[in-house]
mmCIF file of C-alpha atoms and ligand atoms in Angstrom:
data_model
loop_
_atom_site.group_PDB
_atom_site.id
_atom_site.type_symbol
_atom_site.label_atom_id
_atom_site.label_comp_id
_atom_site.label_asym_id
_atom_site.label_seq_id
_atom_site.Cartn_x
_atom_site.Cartn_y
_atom_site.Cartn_z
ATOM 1 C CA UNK A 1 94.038 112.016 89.387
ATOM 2 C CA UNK A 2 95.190 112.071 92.994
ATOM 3 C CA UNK A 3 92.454 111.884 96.054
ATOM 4 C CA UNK A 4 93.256 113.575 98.660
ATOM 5 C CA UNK A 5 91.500 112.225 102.311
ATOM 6 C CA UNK A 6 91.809 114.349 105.665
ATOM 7 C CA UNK A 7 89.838 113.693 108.956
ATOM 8 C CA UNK A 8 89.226 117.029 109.714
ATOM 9 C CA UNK A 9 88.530 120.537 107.688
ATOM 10 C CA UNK A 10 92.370 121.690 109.002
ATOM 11 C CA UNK A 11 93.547 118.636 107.126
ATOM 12 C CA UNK A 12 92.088 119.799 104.171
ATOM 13 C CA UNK A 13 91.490 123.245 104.329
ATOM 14 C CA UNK A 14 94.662 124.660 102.818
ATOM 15 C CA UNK A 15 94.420 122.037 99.969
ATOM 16 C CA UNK A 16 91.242 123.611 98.957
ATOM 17 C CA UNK A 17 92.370 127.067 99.485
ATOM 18 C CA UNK A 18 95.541 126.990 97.098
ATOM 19 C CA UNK A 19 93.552 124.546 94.632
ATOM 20 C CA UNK A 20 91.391 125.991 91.522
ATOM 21 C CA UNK A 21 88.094 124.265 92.304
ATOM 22 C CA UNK A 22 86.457 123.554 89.260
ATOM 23 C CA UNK A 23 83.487 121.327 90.936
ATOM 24 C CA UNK A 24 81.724 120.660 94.504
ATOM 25 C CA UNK A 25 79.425 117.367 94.863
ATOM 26 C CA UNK A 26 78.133 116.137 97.602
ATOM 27 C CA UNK A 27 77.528 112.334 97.856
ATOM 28 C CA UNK A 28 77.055 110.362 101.462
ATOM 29 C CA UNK A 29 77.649 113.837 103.300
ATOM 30 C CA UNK A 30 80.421 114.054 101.983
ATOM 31 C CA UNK A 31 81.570 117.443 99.946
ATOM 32 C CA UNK A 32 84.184 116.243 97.082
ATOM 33 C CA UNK A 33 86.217 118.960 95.711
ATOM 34 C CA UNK A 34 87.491 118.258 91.967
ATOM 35 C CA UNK A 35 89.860 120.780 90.840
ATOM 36 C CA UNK A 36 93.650 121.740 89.852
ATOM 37 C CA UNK A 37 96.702 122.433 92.202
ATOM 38 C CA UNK A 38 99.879 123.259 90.602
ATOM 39 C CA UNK A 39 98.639 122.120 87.789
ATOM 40 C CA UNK A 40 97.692 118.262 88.637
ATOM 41 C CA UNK A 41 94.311 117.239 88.933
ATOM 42 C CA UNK A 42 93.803 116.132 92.425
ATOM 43 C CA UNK A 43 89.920 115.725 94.282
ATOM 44 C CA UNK A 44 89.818 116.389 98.407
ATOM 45 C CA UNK A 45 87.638 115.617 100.700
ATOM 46 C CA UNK A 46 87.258 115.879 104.856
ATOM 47 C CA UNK A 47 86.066 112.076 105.739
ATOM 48 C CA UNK A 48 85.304 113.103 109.244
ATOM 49 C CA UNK A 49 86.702 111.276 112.065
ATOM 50 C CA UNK A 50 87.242 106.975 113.086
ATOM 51 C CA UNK A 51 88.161 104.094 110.931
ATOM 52 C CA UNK A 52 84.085 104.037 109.243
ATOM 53 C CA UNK A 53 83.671 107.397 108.201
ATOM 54 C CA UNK A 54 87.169 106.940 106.392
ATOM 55 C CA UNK A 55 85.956 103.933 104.772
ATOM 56 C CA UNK A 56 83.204 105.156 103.517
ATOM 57 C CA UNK A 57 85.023 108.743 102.163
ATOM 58 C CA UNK A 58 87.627 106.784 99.993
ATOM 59 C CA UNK A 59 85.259 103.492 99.027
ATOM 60 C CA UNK A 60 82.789 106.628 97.457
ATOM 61 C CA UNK A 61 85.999 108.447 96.110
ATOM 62 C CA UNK A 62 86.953 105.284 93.938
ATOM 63 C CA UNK A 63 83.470 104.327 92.784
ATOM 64 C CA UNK A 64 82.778 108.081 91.844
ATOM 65 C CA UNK A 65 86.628 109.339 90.415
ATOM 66 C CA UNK A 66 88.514 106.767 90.220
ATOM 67 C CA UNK A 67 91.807 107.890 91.349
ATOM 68 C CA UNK A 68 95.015 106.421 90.663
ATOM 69 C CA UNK A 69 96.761 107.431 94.146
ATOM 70 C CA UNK A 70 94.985 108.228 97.310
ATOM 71 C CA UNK A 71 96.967 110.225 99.626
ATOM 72 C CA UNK A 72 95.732 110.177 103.204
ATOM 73 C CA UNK A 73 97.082 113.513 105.531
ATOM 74 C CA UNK A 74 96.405 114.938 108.603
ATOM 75 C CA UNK A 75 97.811 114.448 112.023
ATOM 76 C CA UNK A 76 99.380 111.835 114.497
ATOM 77 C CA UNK A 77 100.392 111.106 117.905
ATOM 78 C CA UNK A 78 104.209 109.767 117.531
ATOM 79 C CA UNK A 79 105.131 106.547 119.465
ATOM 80 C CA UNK A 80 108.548 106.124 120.929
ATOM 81 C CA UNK A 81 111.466 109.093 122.180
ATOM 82 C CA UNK A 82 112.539 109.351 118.328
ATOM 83 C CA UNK A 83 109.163 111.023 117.153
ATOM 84 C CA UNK A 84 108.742 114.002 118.364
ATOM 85 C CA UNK A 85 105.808 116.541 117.385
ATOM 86 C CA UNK A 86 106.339 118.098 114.230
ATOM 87 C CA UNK A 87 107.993 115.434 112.734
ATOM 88 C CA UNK A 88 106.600 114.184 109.632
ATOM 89 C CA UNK A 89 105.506 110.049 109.325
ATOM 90 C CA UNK A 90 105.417 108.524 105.972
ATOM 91 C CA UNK A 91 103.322 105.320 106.026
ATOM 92 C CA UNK A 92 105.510 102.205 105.359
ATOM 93 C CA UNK A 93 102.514 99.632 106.456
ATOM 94 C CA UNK A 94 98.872 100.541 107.768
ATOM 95 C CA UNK A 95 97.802 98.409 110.632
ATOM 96 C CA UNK A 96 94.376 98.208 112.217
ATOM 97 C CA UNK A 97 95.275 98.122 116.079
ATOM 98 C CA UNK A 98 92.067 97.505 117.317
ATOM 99 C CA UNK A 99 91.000 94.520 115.130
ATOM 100 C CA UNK A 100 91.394 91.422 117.150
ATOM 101 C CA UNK A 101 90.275 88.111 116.444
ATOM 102 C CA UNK A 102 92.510 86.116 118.449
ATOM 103 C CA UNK A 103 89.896 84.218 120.589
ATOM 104 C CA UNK A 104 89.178 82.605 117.615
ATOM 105 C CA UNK A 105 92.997 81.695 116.293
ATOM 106 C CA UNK A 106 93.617 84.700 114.522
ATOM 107 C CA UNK A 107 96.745 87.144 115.209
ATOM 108 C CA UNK A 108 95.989 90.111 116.721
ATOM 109 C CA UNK A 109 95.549 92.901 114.453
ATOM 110 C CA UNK A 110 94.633 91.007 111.498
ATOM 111 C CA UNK A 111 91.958 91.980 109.318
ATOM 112 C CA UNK A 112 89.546 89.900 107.951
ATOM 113 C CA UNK A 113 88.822 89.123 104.105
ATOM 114 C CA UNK A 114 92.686 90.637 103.150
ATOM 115 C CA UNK A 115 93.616 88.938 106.279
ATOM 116 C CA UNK A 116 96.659 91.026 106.554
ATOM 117 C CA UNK A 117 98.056 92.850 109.934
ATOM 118 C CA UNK A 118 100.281 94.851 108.284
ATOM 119 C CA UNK A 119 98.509 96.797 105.053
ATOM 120 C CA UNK A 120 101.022 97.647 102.296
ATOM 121 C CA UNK A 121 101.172 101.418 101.275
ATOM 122 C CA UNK A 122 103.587 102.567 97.972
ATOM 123 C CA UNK A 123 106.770 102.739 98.821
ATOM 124 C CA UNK A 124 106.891 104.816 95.340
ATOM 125 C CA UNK A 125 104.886 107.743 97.215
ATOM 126 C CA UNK A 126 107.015 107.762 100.006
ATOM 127 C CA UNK A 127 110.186 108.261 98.584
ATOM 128 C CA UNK A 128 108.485 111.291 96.131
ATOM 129 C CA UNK A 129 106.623 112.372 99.737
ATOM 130 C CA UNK A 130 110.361 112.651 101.657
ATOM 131 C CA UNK A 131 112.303 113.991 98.236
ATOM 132 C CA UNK A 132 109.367 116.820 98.790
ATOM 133 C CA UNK A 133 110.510 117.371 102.621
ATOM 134 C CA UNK A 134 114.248 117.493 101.765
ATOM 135 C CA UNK A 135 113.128 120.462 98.807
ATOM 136 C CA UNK A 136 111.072 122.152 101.202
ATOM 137 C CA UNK A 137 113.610 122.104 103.546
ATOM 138 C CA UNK A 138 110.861 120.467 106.045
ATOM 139 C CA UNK A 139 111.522 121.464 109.817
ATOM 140 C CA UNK A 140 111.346 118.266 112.144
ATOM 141 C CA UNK A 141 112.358 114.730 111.484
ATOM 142 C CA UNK A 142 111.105 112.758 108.427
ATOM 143 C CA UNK A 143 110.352 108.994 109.577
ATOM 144 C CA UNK A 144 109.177 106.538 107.601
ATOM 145 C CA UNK A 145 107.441 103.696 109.535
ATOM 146 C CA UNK A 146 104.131 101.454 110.297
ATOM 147 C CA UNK A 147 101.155 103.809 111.381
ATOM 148 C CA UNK A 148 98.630 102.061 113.743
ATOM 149 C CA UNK A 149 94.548 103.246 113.471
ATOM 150 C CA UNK A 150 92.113 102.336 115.662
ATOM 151 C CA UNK A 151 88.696 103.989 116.669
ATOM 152 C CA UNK A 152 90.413 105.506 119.885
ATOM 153 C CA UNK A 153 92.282 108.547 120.389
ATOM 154 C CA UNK A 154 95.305 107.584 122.330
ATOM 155 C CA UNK A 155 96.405 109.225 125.855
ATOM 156 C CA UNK A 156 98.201 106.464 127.190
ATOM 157 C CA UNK A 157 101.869 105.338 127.997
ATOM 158 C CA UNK A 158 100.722 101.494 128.368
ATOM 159 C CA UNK A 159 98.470 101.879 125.498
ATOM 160 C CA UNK A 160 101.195 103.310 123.346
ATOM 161 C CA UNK A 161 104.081 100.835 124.497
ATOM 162 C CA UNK A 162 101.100 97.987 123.341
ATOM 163 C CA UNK A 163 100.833 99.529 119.854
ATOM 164 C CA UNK A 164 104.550 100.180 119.700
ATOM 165 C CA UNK A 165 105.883 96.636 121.100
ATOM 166 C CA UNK A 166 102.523 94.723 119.183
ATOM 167 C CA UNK A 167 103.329 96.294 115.826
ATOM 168 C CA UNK A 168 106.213 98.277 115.446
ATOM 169 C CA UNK A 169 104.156 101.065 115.021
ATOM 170 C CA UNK A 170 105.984 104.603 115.359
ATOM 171 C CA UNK A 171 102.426 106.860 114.617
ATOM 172 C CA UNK A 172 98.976 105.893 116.014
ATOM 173 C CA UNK A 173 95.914 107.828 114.688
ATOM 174 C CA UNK A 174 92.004 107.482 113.452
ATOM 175 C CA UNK A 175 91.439 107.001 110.254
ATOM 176 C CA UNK A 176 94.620 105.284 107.456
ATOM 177 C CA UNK A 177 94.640 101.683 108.170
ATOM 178 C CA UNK A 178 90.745 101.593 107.169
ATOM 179 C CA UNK A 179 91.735 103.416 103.944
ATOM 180 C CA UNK A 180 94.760 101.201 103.317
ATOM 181 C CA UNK A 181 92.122 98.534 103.424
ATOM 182 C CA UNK A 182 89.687 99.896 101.164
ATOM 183 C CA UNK A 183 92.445 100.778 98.701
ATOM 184 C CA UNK A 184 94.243 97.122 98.957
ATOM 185 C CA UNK A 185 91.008 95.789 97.600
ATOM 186 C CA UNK A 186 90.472 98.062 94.956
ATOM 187 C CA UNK A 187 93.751 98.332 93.978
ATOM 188 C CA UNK A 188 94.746 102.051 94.403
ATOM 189 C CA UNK A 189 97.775 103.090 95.310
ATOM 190 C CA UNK A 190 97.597 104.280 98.681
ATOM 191 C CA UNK A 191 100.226 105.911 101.395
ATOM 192 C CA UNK A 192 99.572 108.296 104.193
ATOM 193 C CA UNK A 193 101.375 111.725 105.328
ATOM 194 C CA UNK A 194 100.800 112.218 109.829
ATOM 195 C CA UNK A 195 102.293 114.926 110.975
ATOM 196 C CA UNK A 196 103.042 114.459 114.548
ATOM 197 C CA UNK A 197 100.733 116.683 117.065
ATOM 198 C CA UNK A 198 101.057 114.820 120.181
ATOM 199 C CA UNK A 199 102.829 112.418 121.925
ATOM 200 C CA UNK A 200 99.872 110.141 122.253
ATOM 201 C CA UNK A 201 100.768 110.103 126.191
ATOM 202 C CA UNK A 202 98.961 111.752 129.511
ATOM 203 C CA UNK A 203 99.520 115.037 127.823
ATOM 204 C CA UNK A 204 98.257 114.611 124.385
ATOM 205 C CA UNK A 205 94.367 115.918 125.141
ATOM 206 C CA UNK A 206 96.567 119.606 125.448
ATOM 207 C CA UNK A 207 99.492 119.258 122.916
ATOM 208 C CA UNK A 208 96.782 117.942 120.331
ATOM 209 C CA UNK A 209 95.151 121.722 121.207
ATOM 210 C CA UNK A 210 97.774 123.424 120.979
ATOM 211 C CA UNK A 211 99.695 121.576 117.777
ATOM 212 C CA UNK A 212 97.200 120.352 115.566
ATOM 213 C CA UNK A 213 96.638 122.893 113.513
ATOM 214 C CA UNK A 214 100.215 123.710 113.221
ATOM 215 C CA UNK A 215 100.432 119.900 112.107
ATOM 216 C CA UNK A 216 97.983 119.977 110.137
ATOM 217 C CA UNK A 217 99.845 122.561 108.273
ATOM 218 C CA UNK A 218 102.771 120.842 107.788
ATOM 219 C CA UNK A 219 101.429 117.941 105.628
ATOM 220 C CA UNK A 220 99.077 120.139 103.533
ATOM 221 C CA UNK A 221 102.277 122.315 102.657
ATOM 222 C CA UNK A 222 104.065 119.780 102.292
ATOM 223 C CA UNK A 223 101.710 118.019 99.633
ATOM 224 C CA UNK A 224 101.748 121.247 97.524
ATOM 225 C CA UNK A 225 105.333 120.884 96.770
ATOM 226 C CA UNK A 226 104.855 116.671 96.554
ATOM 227 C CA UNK A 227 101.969 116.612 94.251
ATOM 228 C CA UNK A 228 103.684 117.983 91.168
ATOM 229 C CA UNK A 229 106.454 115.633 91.485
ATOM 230 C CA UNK A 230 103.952 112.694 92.210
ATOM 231 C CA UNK A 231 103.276 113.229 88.224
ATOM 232 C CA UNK A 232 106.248 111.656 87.252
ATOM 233 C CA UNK A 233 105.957 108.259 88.777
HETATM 234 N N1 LIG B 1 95.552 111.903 116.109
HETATM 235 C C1 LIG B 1 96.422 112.784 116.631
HETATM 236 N N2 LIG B 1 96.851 112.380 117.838
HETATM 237 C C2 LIG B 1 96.234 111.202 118.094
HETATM 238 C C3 LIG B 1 96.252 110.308 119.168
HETATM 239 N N3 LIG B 1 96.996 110.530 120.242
HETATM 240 N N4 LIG B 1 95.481 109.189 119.092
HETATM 241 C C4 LIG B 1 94.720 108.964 118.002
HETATM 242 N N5 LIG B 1 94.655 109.784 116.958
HETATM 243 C C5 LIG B 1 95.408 110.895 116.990
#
């Protein structure tokens, strides 16, 4: 089985719309949907939004279905002149950007217990993820780079150039390096899908309204042609 984790109901919405439900359960507030799409058994589920509420959604997914992949999609604000919105991010590395411990001789960004900065994701599911783009003839940019989380949504060039020139990031968003976590410790195979909605600068308040849905789009219609090649591996 595959789990499926967006933020938001556009992140999941069109997952659950193509899928054959075959059960709804509720656990923590959270509404799991177990069911079929293109013939691979997959469960979805809107987490809500921030680093917790993503912890929770995929610590509750493992206990209760114990998925062999988690897949986390939904949107991004690109970092950097070569990720534009639209493009689609494949997560090579999670990163926490807002965990610092440094005042007490730790590096910035790195998490405690794993006490990693930089989270591994499957590089497995990426490759399957951009084979699906190049089939679907995907529109925009495929990159496949570190994606930076933190509990902030980003609107700033110096807080952007801090993520970008601190960790290499080329994505920043809400909710994957808490789920990279959760799956590092329980061993699931984990990568996430961002497509870009804004460019996490002074404008990205407006092009987040105006391309997020369209983003959000992208990755669920993209995982619909991904997910029956993700059999295979
Ligand atoms: N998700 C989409 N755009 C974002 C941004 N600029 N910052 C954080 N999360 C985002």
């Amino acid at each position: 089985m595959i789990g499926i984790i967006g933020a938001m109901e556009d992140e999941v919405a069109q997952l659950k719309k193509n899928m054959e439900i075959e059960e709804t359960t509720e656990v923590a507030s959270l509404s799991f949907c177990r069911g079929k799409l293109s013939g691979r058994e997959i469960v979805v589920v809107r987490s809500g939004i921030g680093k917790v509420n993503a912890a929770i959604c995929a610590q509750t997914m493992i206990l209760r279905y114990a998925p062999s992949r988690i897949i986390n999609s939904g949107v991004a604000g690109g970092i950097g002149a070569d990720v534009k919105i639209g493009d689609l991010v494949l997560a090579d590395g999670a990163i926490q950007h807002d965990v610092d411990t440094t005042q007490i001789g730790d590096q910035i960004g790195m998490v405690s217990g794993i006490n990693l900065v930089v989270i591994p994701t499957s590089s497995e599911m990426n490759r399957v993820l951009a084979e699906a783009a190049r089939r679907c003839a995907y529109q925009g940019n495929v990159h496949i780079g570190r994606i930076a989380s933190g509990d902030q949504f980003i609107s700033s060039a110096e807080k952007l150039h801090w993520i970008a020139s601190t960790f290499g990031a080329v994505a920043c968003e809400m909710e994957s390096g808490s789920i990279a976590q959760v799956c590092y410790i329980n061993g699931t195979e984990y990568t996430a899908v961002r497509c870009i909605s804004d460019n996490a600068d002074s404008n990205a308040g407006v092009d987040y309204e105006q391309f997020s849905t369209f983003a959000a789009h992208q990755t669920t219609e993209l995982l619909c042609t991904a997910l029956p090649m993700l059999e295979n591996i």
